[in-house]
């Protein structure tokens, strides 16, 4: 299998202390750990949104830690997608314009028609196409987060980074969002997702546990299957309780 992500001894400000791990292409990995343990910092440094003090990060063949800021932005825009708990949307634009915004920026205004078609097709797939003309405050949290997921997929990234994407949602909305991630993953996009919700983590292939900026453990679950839900939940509960969770 091809490696999509290779992180070696990444360090940052004493917050991250030499974390190493790899991800195979097509994997969906959850990062868990207590608040303040460095999960968001890890995600920002792995994706090149923040500048690490030491260590190496490869996304596919690109060594992120060696790129200029300009090249890093380019790689972020074309190879990576991002989804956050605080959905950063422009409240003066409707849903579809929010979704199209970064792709239009990347591809240029002359591609507006195809970008719109692509946005609508993806919105259809994630059941928000009928909301295209709604303003961002006229849709529910789950719908807005799915719009953010669609936005993150517009450039067909190889890897999607998500930081507590269900953190601000009720359980039902969280379910629709995690289903969207599973769908995307099934089509081949790798996903690295920070979550504190074990119900979300059990949908992932593998879970990493971060404590005090160190990688403390790893739980291998394999691809999610609904029949295994209970078994996976038991497994993760036992595993998490070994960390005093
Ligand atoms: N920009 C920053 N400057 C200084 N300290 C920070 C900064 N961002 C986060 N921290 C600190 O780093 C630690 C890890 O934070 P974070 O990665 O946000 O944790 P998590 O996402 O696991 O809750 C925390 O102690 C936090 O206070
Ligand atoms: Mg965080």
PDB file of C-alpha atoms and ligand atoms in Angstrom:
ATOM      1  CA  UNK A   1       0.000   0.000   0.000  1.00  0.00           C
ATOM      2  CA  UNK A   2       1.040   3.550  -0.717  1.00  0.00           C
ATOM      3  CA  UNK A   3       1.739   5.897   2.189  1.00  0.00           C
ATOM      4  CA  UNK A   4      -0.273   9.105   2.068  1.00  0.00           C
ATOM      5  CA  UNK A   5       1.239  10.550   5.236  1.00  0.00           C
ATOM      6  CA  UNK A   6       4.535  10.002   6.972  1.00  0.00           C
ATOM      7  CA  UNK A   7       5.274  11.971  10.125  1.00  0.00           C
ATOM      8  CA  UNK A   8       8.675  11.579  11.768  1.00  0.00           C
ATOM      9  CA  UNK A   9       9.568  13.113  15.138  1.00  0.00           C
ATOM     10  CA  UNK A  10       7.437  16.186  14.712  1.00  0.00           C
ATOM     11  CA  UNK A  11       8.029  18.727  17.486  1.00  0.00           C
ATOM     12  CA  UNK A  12       6.478  22.073  18.357  1.00  0.00           C
ATOM     13  CA  UNK A  13       7.065  24.484  21.276  1.00  0.00           C
ATOM     14  CA  UNK A  14       7.141  21.694  23.868  1.00  0.00           C
ATOM     15  CA  UNK A  15       3.487  21.029  22.936  1.00  0.00           C
ATOM     16  CA  UNK A  16       4.376  18.216  20.510  1.00  0.00           C
ATOM     17  CA  UNK A  17       7.221  15.979  21.619  1.00  0.00           C
ATOM     18  CA  UNK A  18       8.570  13.939  18.705  1.00  0.00           C
ATOM     19  CA  UNK A  19       5.448  12.289  17.395  1.00  0.00           C
ATOM     20  CA  UNK A  20       5.877   9.747  14.581  1.00  0.00           C
ATOM     21  CA  UNK A  21       3.247   7.816  12.659  1.00  0.00           C
ATOM     22  CA  UNK A  22       2.247   6.934   9.123  1.00  0.00           C
ATOM     23  CA  UNK A  23      -1.040   6.640   7.262  1.00  0.00           C
ATOM     24  CA  UNK A  24      -1.729   4.399   4.300  1.00  0.00           C
ATOM     25  CA  UNK A  25      -3.648   5.847   1.372  1.00  0.00           C
ATOM     26  CA  UNK A  26      -7.342   5.250   1.973  1.00  0.00           C
ATOM     27  CA  UNK A  27      -7.090   5.046   5.751  1.00  0.00           C
ATOM     28  CA  UNK A  28      -9.380   6.906   8.118  1.00  0.00           C
ATOM     29  CA  UNK A  29      -7.588   7.640  11.388  1.00  0.00           C
ATOM     30  CA  UNK A  30      -8.999   9.217  14.536  1.00  0.00           C
ATOM     31  CA  UNK A  31      -6.860  11.202  16.965  1.00  0.00           C
ATOM     32  CA  UNK A  32      -8.099  11.137  20.554  1.00  0.00           C
ATOM     33  CA  UNK A  33      -6.758  12.465  23.829  1.00  0.00           C
ATOM     34  CA  UNK A  34      -7.733  14.858  26.602  1.00  0.00           C
ATOM     35  CA  UNK A  35      -8.276  18.553  26.006  1.00  0.00           C
ATOM     36  CA  UNK A  36      -4.943  20.390  25.764  1.00  0.00           C
ATOM     37  CA  UNK A  37      -2.978  17.267  24.855  1.00  0.00           C
ATOM     38  CA  UNK A  38      -1.891  18.708  21.502  1.00  0.00           C
ATOM     39  CA  UNK A  39      -4.352  17.170  19.018  1.00  0.00           C
ATOM     40  CA  UNK A  40      -5.158  20.386  17.151  1.00  0.00           C
ATOM     41  CA  UNK A  41      -1.504  21.408  17.228  1.00  0.00           C
ATOM     42  CA  UNK A  42      -0.609  18.045  15.691  1.00  0.00           C
ATOM     43  CA  UNK A  43      -3.152  18.497  12.930  1.00  0.00           C
ATOM     44  CA  UNK A  44      -1.959  22.057  12.169  1.00  0.00           C
ATOM     45  CA  UNK A  45       1.681  20.981  12.048  1.00  0.00           C
ATOM     46  CA  UNK A  46       1.109  17.857   9.991  1.00  0.00           C
ATOM     47  CA  UNK A  47      -0.876  19.819   7.412  1.00  0.00           C
ATOM     48  CA  UNK A  48       1.626  22.669   7.288  1.00  0.00           C
ATOM     49  CA  UNK A  49      -0.863  25.244   8.601  1.00  0.00           C
ATOM     50  CA  UNK A  50       1.631  25.788  11.394  1.00  0.00           C
ATOM     51  CA  UNK A  51       5.411  25.651  11.200  1.00  0.00           C
ATOM     52  CA  UNK A  52       6.912  22.761  13.184  1.00  0.00           C
ATOM     53  CA  UNK A  53      10.182  23.202  15.136  1.00  0.00           C
ATOM     54  CA  UNK A  54      11.514  19.845  14.066  1.00  0.00           C
ATOM     55  CA  UNK A  55      10.743  16.604  12.349  1.00  0.00           C
ATOM     56  CA  UNK A  56       9.573  15.679   8.884  1.00  0.00           C
ATOM     57  CA  UNK A  57       6.172  15.403   7.269  1.00  0.00           C
ATOM     58  CA  UNK A  58       5.547  13.867   3.878  1.00  0.00           C
ATOM     59  CA  UNK A  59       2.142  14.110   2.224  1.00  0.00           C
ATOM     60  CA  UNK A  60       2.545  11.669  -0.621  1.00  0.00           C
ATOM     61  CA  UNK A  61       5.821  12.729  -2.203  1.00  0.00           C
ATOM     62  CA  UNK A  62       5.749  16.316  -0.922  1.00  0.00           C
ATOM     63  CA  UNK A  63       7.925  17.016   2.088  1.00  0.00           C
ATOM     64  CA  UNK A  64       5.726  19.654   3.715  1.00  0.00           C
ATOM     65  CA  UNK A  65       8.319  20.621   6.307  1.00  0.00           C
ATOM     66  CA  UNK A  66      10.777  21.656   3.553  1.00  0.00           C
ATOM     67  CA  UNK A  67       8.451  23.717   1.364  1.00  0.00           C
ATOM     68  CA  UNK A  68       8.353  27.510   1.153  1.00  0.00           C
ATOM     69  CA  UNK A  69       5.182  29.128   2.520  1.00  0.00           C
ATOM     70  CA  UNK A  70       4.014  29.712  -1.047  1.00  0.00           C
ATOM     71  CA  UNK A  71       4.474  26.093  -2.118  1.00  0.00           C
ATOM     72  CA  UNK A  72       2.888  24.916   1.116  1.00  0.00           C
ATOM     73  CA  UNK A  73      -0.237  26.965   0.385  1.00  0.00           C
ATOM     74  CA  UNK A  74      -0.374  25.444  -3.063  1.00  0.00           C
ATOM     75  CA  UNK A  75      -0.121  21.889  -1.695  1.00  0.00           C
ATOM     76  CA  UNK A  76      -2.736  22.688   0.955  1.00  0.00           C
ATOM     77  CA  UNK A  77      -5.124  24.040  -1.643  1.00  0.00           C
ATOM     78  CA  UNK A  78      -4.725  21.174  -4.110  1.00  0.00           C
ATOM     79  CA  UNK A  79      -3.897  18.072  -2.082  1.00  0.00           C
ATOM     80  CA  UNK A  80      -5.569  18.661   1.280  1.00  0.00           C
ATOM     81  CA  UNK A  81      -9.019  19.438   2.565  1.00  0.00           C
ATOM     82  CA  UNK A  82      -9.900  20.913   5.970  1.00  0.00           C
ATOM     83  CA  UNK A  83     -12.989  20.720   8.139  1.00  0.00           C
ATOM     84  CA  UNK A  84     -13.188  22.415  11.542  1.00  0.00           C
ATOM     85  CA  UNK A  85     -15.521  22.426  14.512  1.00  0.00           C
ATOM     86  CA  UNK A  86     -16.087  26.149  14.082  1.00  0.00           C
ATOM     87  CA  UNK A  87     -17.390  26.140  10.548  1.00  0.00           C
ATOM     88  CA  UNK A  88     -15.628  29.053   8.929  1.00  0.00           C
ATOM     89  CA  UNK A  89     -18.182  30.269   6.446  1.00  0.00           C
ATOM     90  CA  UNK A  90     -18.818  33.678   4.931  1.00  0.00           C
ATOM     91  CA  UNK A  91     -22.187  34.796   6.266  1.00  0.00           C
ATOM     92  CA  UNK A  92     -22.740  37.230   3.381  1.00  0.00           C
ATOM     93  CA  UNK A  93     -22.607  34.397   0.826  1.00  0.00           C
ATOM     94  CA  UNK A  94     -25.178  31.672   0.286  1.00  0.00           C
ATOM     95  CA  UNK A  95     -24.299  28.008   0.736  1.00  0.00           C
ATOM     96  CA  UNK A  96     -23.213  27.197  -2.798  1.00  0.00           C
ATOM     97  CA  UNK A  97     -21.129  30.364  -3.132  1.00  0.00           C
ATOM     98  CA  UNK A  98     -19.345  29.433   0.101  1.00  0.00           C
ATOM     99  CA  UNK A  99     -18.676  25.991  -1.335  1.00  0.00           C
ATOM    100  CA  UNK A 100     -17.421  27.390  -4.644  1.00  0.00           C
ATOM    101  CA  UNK A 101     -15.264  30.135  -3.136  1.00  0.00           C
ATOM    102  CA  UNK A 102     -11.921  28.314  -2.593  1.00  0.00           C
ATOM    103  CA  UNK A 103     -12.201  26.291  -5.819  1.00  0.00           C
ATOM    104  CA  UNK A 104     -12.895  29.462  -7.819  1.00  0.00           C
ATOM    105  CA  UNK A 105      -9.921  31.101  -6.156  1.00  0.00           C
ATOM    106  CA  UNK A 106      -7.744  28.141  -7.156  1.00  0.00           C
ATOM    107  CA  UNK A 107      -9.056  27.587 -10.671  1.00  0.00           C
ATOM    108  CA  UNK A 108     -10.037  31.093 -11.742  1.00  0.00           C
ATOM    109  CA  UNK A 109     -13.319  32.779 -12.519  1.00  0.00           C
ATOM    110  CA  UNK A 110     -13.439  31.406 -16.062  1.00  0.00           C
ATOM    111  CA  UNK A 111     -14.182  27.966 -14.638  1.00  0.00           C
ATOM    112  CA  UNK A 112     -17.225  29.201 -12.739  1.00  0.00           C
ATOM    113  CA  UNK A 113     -19.707  27.106 -14.689  1.00  0.00           C
ATOM    114  CA  UNK A 114     -17.935  23.781 -14.186  1.00  0.00           C
ATOM    115  CA  UNK A 115     -17.161  24.623 -10.565  1.00  0.00           C
ATOM    116  CA  UNK A 116     -20.870  25.290  -9.969  1.00  0.00           C
ATOM    117  CA  UNK A 117     -21.832  22.009 -11.606  1.00  0.00           C
ATOM    118  CA  UNK A 118     -19.312  20.160  -9.511  1.00  0.00           C
ATOM    119  CA  UNK A 119     -20.564  21.881  -6.340  1.00  0.00           C
ATOM    120  CA  UNK A 120     -24.157  20.964  -7.133  1.00  0.00           C
ATOM    121  CA  UNK A 121     -23.260  17.339  -7.843  1.00  0.00           C
ATOM    122  CA  UNK A 122     -21.449  17.042  -4.513  1.00  0.00           C
ATOM    123  CA  UNK A 123     -24.269  18.853  -2.688  1.00  0.00           C
ATOM    124  CA  UNK A 124     -26.663  16.364  -4.211  1.00  0.00           C
ATOM    125  CA  UNK A 125     -24.567  13.486  -2.942  1.00  0.00           C
ATOM    126  CA  UNK A 126     -24.579  14.871   0.600  1.00  0.00           C
ATOM    127  CA  UNK A 127     -28.249  15.809   0.487  1.00  0.00           C
ATOM    128  CA  UNK A 128     -27.952  19.581   0.680  1.00  0.00           C
ATOM    129  CA  UNK A 129     -28.521  20.484  -2.999  1.00  0.00           C
ATOM    130  CA  UNK A 130     -31.953  21.971  -2.232  1.00  0.00           C
ATOM    131  CA  UNK A 131     -30.238  24.393   0.159  1.00  0.00           C
ATOM    132  CA  UNK A 132     -27.862  25.861  -2.448  1.00  0.00           C
ATOM    133  CA  UNK A 133     -29.423  29.340  -2.306  1.00  0.00           C
ATOM    134  CA  UNK A 134     -29.939  29.402   1.453  1.00  0.00           C
ATOM    135  CA  UNK A 135     -27.851  31.739   3.562  1.00  0.00           C
ATOM    136  CA  UNK A 136     -25.572  30.016   6.084  1.00  0.00           C
ATOM    137  CA  UNK A 137     -27.787  31.002   9.032  1.00  0.00           C
ATOM    138  CA  UNK A 138     -30.829  29.407   7.387  1.00  0.00           C
ATOM    139  CA  UNK A 139     -29.547  25.829   7.571  1.00  0.00           C
ATOM    140  CA  UNK A 140     -28.985  23.440  10.482  1.00  0.00           C
ATOM    141  CA  UNK A 141     -25.606  22.690  12.038  1.00  0.00           C
ATOM    142  CA  UNK A 142     -25.388  19.287  10.376  1.00  0.00           C
ATOM    143  CA  UNK A 143     -26.300  20.735   6.986  1.00  0.00           C
ATOM    144  CA  UNK A 144     -23.730  23.501   7.375  1.00  0.00           C
ATOM    145  CA  UNK A 145     -21.014  21.064   8.361  1.00  0.00           C
ATOM    146  CA  UNK A 146     -21.837  18.877   5.355  1.00  0.00           C
ATOM    147  CA  UNK A 147     -21.529  22.022   3.224  1.00  0.00           C
ATOM    148  CA  UNK A 148     -18.067  22.531   4.750  1.00  0.00           C
ATOM    149  CA  UNK A 149     -17.203  18.935   3.884  1.00  0.00           C
ATOM    150  CA  UNK A 150     -18.381  19.481   0.325  1.00  0.00           C
ATOM    151  CA  UNK A 151     -16.297  22.673   0.160  1.00  0.00           C
ATOM    152  CA  UNK A 152     -13.251  20.741   1.366  1.00  0.00           C
ATOM    153  CA  UNK A 153     -13.788  18.133  -1.376  1.00  0.00           C
ATOM    154  CA  UNK A 154     -14.053  20.557  -4.299  1.00  0.00           C
ATOM    155  CA  UNK A 155     -10.365  20.290  -5.201  1.00  0.00           C
ATOM    156  CA  UNK A 156     -10.476  16.494  -4.882  1.00  0.00           C
ATOM    157  CA  UNK A 157      -7.912  16.331  -2.069  1.00  0.00           C
ATOM    158  CA  UNK A 158      -5.884  13.214  -1.355  1.00  0.00           C
ATOM    159  CA  UNK A 159      -6.250  13.724   2.356  1.00  0.00           C
ATOM    160  CA  UNK A 160      -8.844  15.425   4.506  1.00  0.00           C
ATOM    161  CA  UNK A 161      -7.986  16.873   7.927  1.00  0.00           C
ATOM    162  CA  UNK A 162     -10.855  17.388  10.342  1.00  0.00           C
ATOM    163  CA  UNK A 163     -10.618  18.932  13.818  1.00  0.00           C
ATOM    164  CA  UNK A 164     -13.564  17.895  16.004  1.00  0.00           C
ATOM    165  CA  UNK A 165     -15.953  18.122  13.047  1.00  0.00           C
ATOM    166  CA  UNK A 166     -18.898  16.918  15.128  1.00  0.00           C
ATOM    167  CA  UNK A 167     -17.939  18.816  18.283  1.00  0.00           C
ATOM    168  CA  UNK A 168     -20.654  21.453  17.917  1.00  0.00           C
ATOM    169  CA  UNK A 169     -23.409  19.104  16.699  1.00  0.00           C
ATOM    170  CA  UNK A 170     -26.148  17.090  18.332  1.00  0.00           C
ATOM    171  CA  UNK A 171     -26.010  13.326  17.956  1.00  0.00           C
ATOM    172  CA  UNK A 172     -28.298  13.093  14.936  1.00  0.00           C
ATOM    173  CA  UNK A 173     -26.452  15.813  13.018  1.00  0.00           C
ATOM    174  CA  UNK A 174     -23.133  14.248  14.036  1.00  0.00           C
ATOM    175  CA  UNK A 175     -24.376  10.982  12.527  1.00  0.00           C
ATOM    176  CA  UNK A 176     -25.053  12.574   9.134  1.00  0.00           C
ATOM    177  CA  UNK A 177     -21.620  14.222   9.202  1.00  0.00           C
ATOM    178  CA  UNK A 178     -19.767  11.030  10.075  1.00  0.00           C
ATOM    179  CA  UNK A 179     -21.706   9.213   7.328  1.00  0.00           C
ATOM    180  CA  UNK A 180     -20.471  11.860   4.904  1.00  0.00           C
ATOM    181  CA  UNK A 181     -16.878  11.202   5.984  1.00  0.00           C
ATOM    182  CA  UNK A 182     -17.361   7.453   5.569  1.00  0.00           C
ATOM    183  CA  UNK A 183     -18.718   7.992   2.062  1.00  0.00           C
ATOM    184  CA  UNK A 184     -15.767  10.171   1.115  1.00  0.00           C
ATOM    185  CA  UNK A 185     -13.323   7.667   2.592  1.00  0.00           C
ATOM    186  CA  UNK A 186     -14.958   4.802   0.734  1.00  0.00           C
ATOM    187  CA  UNK A 187     -14.216   6.631  -2.511  1.00  0.00           C
ATOM    188  CA  UNK A 188     -10.540   6.745  -1.603  1.00  0.00           C
ATOM    189  CA  UNK A 189      -9.811   9.996   0.231  1.00  0.00           C
ATOM    190  CA  UNK A 190      -7.670   9.472   3.336  1.00  0.00           C
ATOM    191  CA  UNK A 191      -8.978  11.144   6.494  1.00  0.00           C
ATOM    192  CA  UNK A 192      -7.249  12.243   9.695  1.00  0.00           C
ATOM    193  CA  UNK A 193      -9.845  13.311  12.213  1.00  0.00           C
ATOM    194  CA  UNK A 194      -9.488  14.698  15.732  1.00  0.00           C
ATOM    195  CA  UNK A 195     -12.423  13.722  17.920  1.00  0.00           C
ATOM    196  CA  UNK A 196     -13.254  13.305  21.588  1.00  0.00           C
ATOM    197  CA  UNK A 197     -16.316  11.223  20.759  1.00  0.00           C
ATOM    198  CA  UNK A 198     -15.715   7.466  20.838  1.00  0.00           C
ATOM    199  CA  UNK A 199     -18.906   6.976  18.786  1.00  0.00           C
ATOM    200  CA  UNK A 200     -17.193   8.894  16.004  1.00  0.00           C
ATOM    201  CA  UNK A 201     -13.825   7.197  16.525  1.00  0.00           C
ATOM    202  CA  UNK A 202     -15.270   3.682  16.146  1.00  0.00           C
ATOM    203  CA  UNK A 203     -16.130   4.527  12.535  1.00  0.00           C
ATOM    204  CA  UNK A 204     -12.409   4.944  11.845  1.00  0.00           C
ATOM    205  CA  UNK A 205      -9.881   2.254  10.828  1.00  0.00           C
ATOM    206  CA  UNK A 206      -7.430   3.186  13.531  1.00  0.00           C
ATOM    207  CA  UNK A 207      -7.307   5.418  16.605  1.00  0.00           C
ATOM    208  CA  UNK A 208      -4.213   7.183  17.962  1.00  0.00           C
ATOM    209  CA  UNK A 209      -4.081   8.424  21.549  1.00  0.00           C
ATOM    210  CA  UNK A 210      -2.172  11.625  22.268  1.00  0.00           C
ATOM    211  CA  UNK A 211      -1.253  12.718  25.778  1.00  0.00           C
ATOM    212  CA  UNK A 212       1.040  15.605  26.717  1.00  0.00           C
ATOM    213  CA  UNK A 213       2.170  15.944  23.123  1.00  0.00           C
ATOM    214  CA  UNK A 214       3.207  12.321  22.836  1.00  0.00           C
ATOM    215  CA  UNK A 215       1.735   9.385  21.000  1.00  0.00           C
ATOM    216  CA  UNK A 216       0.777   6.982  23.784  1.00  0.00           C
ATOM    217  CA  UNK A 217      -1.158   4.268  22.032  1.00  0.00           C
ATOM    218  CA  UNK A 218      -2.830   2.964  18.937  1.00  0.00           C
ATOM    219  CA  UNK A 219      -5.970   0.884  18.423  1.00  0.00           C
ATOM    220  CA  UNK A 220      -6.446  -1.008  15.184  1.00  0.00           C
ATOM    221  CA  UNK A 221     -10.110  -1.483  14.278  1.00  0.00           C
ATOM    222  CA  UNK A 222     -10.092  -2.052  10.521  1.00  0.00           C
ATOM    223  CA  UNK A 223     -12.720  -0.763   8.085  1.00  0.00           C
ATOM    224  CA  UNK A 224     -16.032   0.042   9.732  1.00  0.00           C
ATOM    225  CA  UNK A 225     -18.868  -2.414   9.409  1.00  0.00           C
ATOM    226  CA  UNK A 226     -22.216  -1.755  10.995  1.00  0.00           C
ATOM    227  CA  UNK A 227     -22.550  -5.326  12.323  1.00  0.00           C
ATOM    228  CA  UNK A 228     -19.386  -4.763  14.357  1.00  0.00           C
ATOM    229  CA  UNK A 229     -20.589  -1.557  15.978  1.00  0.00           C
ATOM    230  CA  UNK A 230     -21.128  -2.987  19.452  1.00  0.00           C
ATOM    231  CA  UNK A 231     -17.903  -4.950  19.426  1.00  0.00           C
ATOM    232  CA  UNK A 232     -15.929  -1.910  18.273  1.00  0.00           C
ATOM    233  CA  UNK A 233     -17.517   0.240  20.969  1.00  0.00           C
ATOM    234  CA  UNK A 234     -16.502  -2.293  23.633  1.00  0.00           C
ATOM    235  CA  UNK A 235     -12.984  -2.470  22.255  1.00  0.00           C
ATOM    236  CA  UNK A 236     -12.520   1.279  22.272  1.00  0.00           C
ATOM    237  CA  UNK A 237     -14.054   1.683  25.733  1.00  0.00           C
ATOM    238  CA  UNK A 238     -11.601  -0.835  27.176  1.00  0.00           C
ATOM    239  CA  UNK A 239      -8.721   0.772  25.319  1.00  0.00           C
ATOM    240  CA  UNK A 240      -9.666   4.306  26.397  1.00  0.00           C
ATOM    241  CA  UNK A 241     -10.146   3.264  30.002  1.00  0.00           C
ATOM    242  CA  UNK A 242      -6.543   1.993  30.018  1.00  0.00           C
ATOM    243  CA  UNK A 243      -5.598   5.667  29.657  1.00  0.00           C
ATOM    244  CA  UNK A 244      -7.942   6.681  32.467  1.00  0.00           C
ATOM    245  CA  UNK A 245     -10.403   8.179  29.927  1.00  0.00           C
TER     246      UNK A 245
HETATM  247  N1  LIG B   1      -0.731  29.392  19.822  1.00  0.00           N
HETATM  248  C1  LIG B   1      -0.439  28.826  20.991  1.00  0.00           C
HETATM  249  N2  LIG B   1       0.486  29.410  21.809  1.00  0.00           N
HETATM  250  C2  LIG B   1       0.772  28.848  22.994  1.00  0.00           C
HETATM  251  N3  LIG B   1       0.230  27.745  23.466  1.00  0.00           N
HETATM  252  C3  LIG B   1      -0.692  27.128  22.709  1.00  0.00           C
HETATM  253  C4  LIG B   1      -1.072  27.634  21.435  1.00  0.00           C
HETATM  254  N4  LIG B   1      -1.992  26.801  20.911  1.00  0.00           N
HETATM  255  C5  LIG B   1      -2.171  25.823  21.823  1.00  0.00           C
HETATM  256  N5  LIG B   1      -1.392  26.024  22.891  1.00  0.00           N
HETATM  257  C6  LIG B   1      -1.296  25.144  24.038  1.00  0.00           C
HETATM  258  O1  LIG B   1      -0.853  23.894  23.551  1.00  0.00           O
HETATM  259  C7  LIG B   1      -1.465  22.832  24.205  1.00  0.00           C
HETATM  260  C8  LIG B   1      -2.139  21.934  23.214  1.00  0.00           C
HETATM  261  O2  LIG B   1      -3.211  22.605  22.615  1.00  0.00           O
HETATM  262  P1  LIG B   1      -4.156  21.950  21.518  1.00  0.00           P
HETATM  263  O3  LIG B   1      -3.316  21.390  20.441  1.00  0.00           O
HETATM  264  O4  LIG B   1      -5.150  22.971  21.145  1.00  0.00           O
HETATM  265  O5  LIG B   1      -4.817  20.768  22.331  1.00  0.00           O
HETATM  266  P2  LIG B   1      -6.099  19.875  21.983  1.00  0.00           P
HETATM  267  O6  LIG B   1      -6.495  20.142  20.587  1.00  0.00           O
HETATM  268  O7  LIG B   1      -5.643  18.478  22.221  1.00  0.00           O
HETATM  269  O8  LIG B   1      -7.154  20.270  22.963  1.00  0.00           O
HETATM  270  C9  LIG B   1      -2.395  23.442  25.228  1.00  0.00           C
HETATM  271  O9  LIG B   1      -1.775  23.438  26.483  1.00  0.00           O
HETATM  272  C10 LIG B   1      -2.605  24.876  24.722  1.00  0.00           C
HETATM  273  O10 LIG B   1      -2.852  25.729  25.798  1.00  0.00           O
HETATM  274 MG1  LIG B   2      -8.259  20.918  19.761  1.00  0.00          MG
END
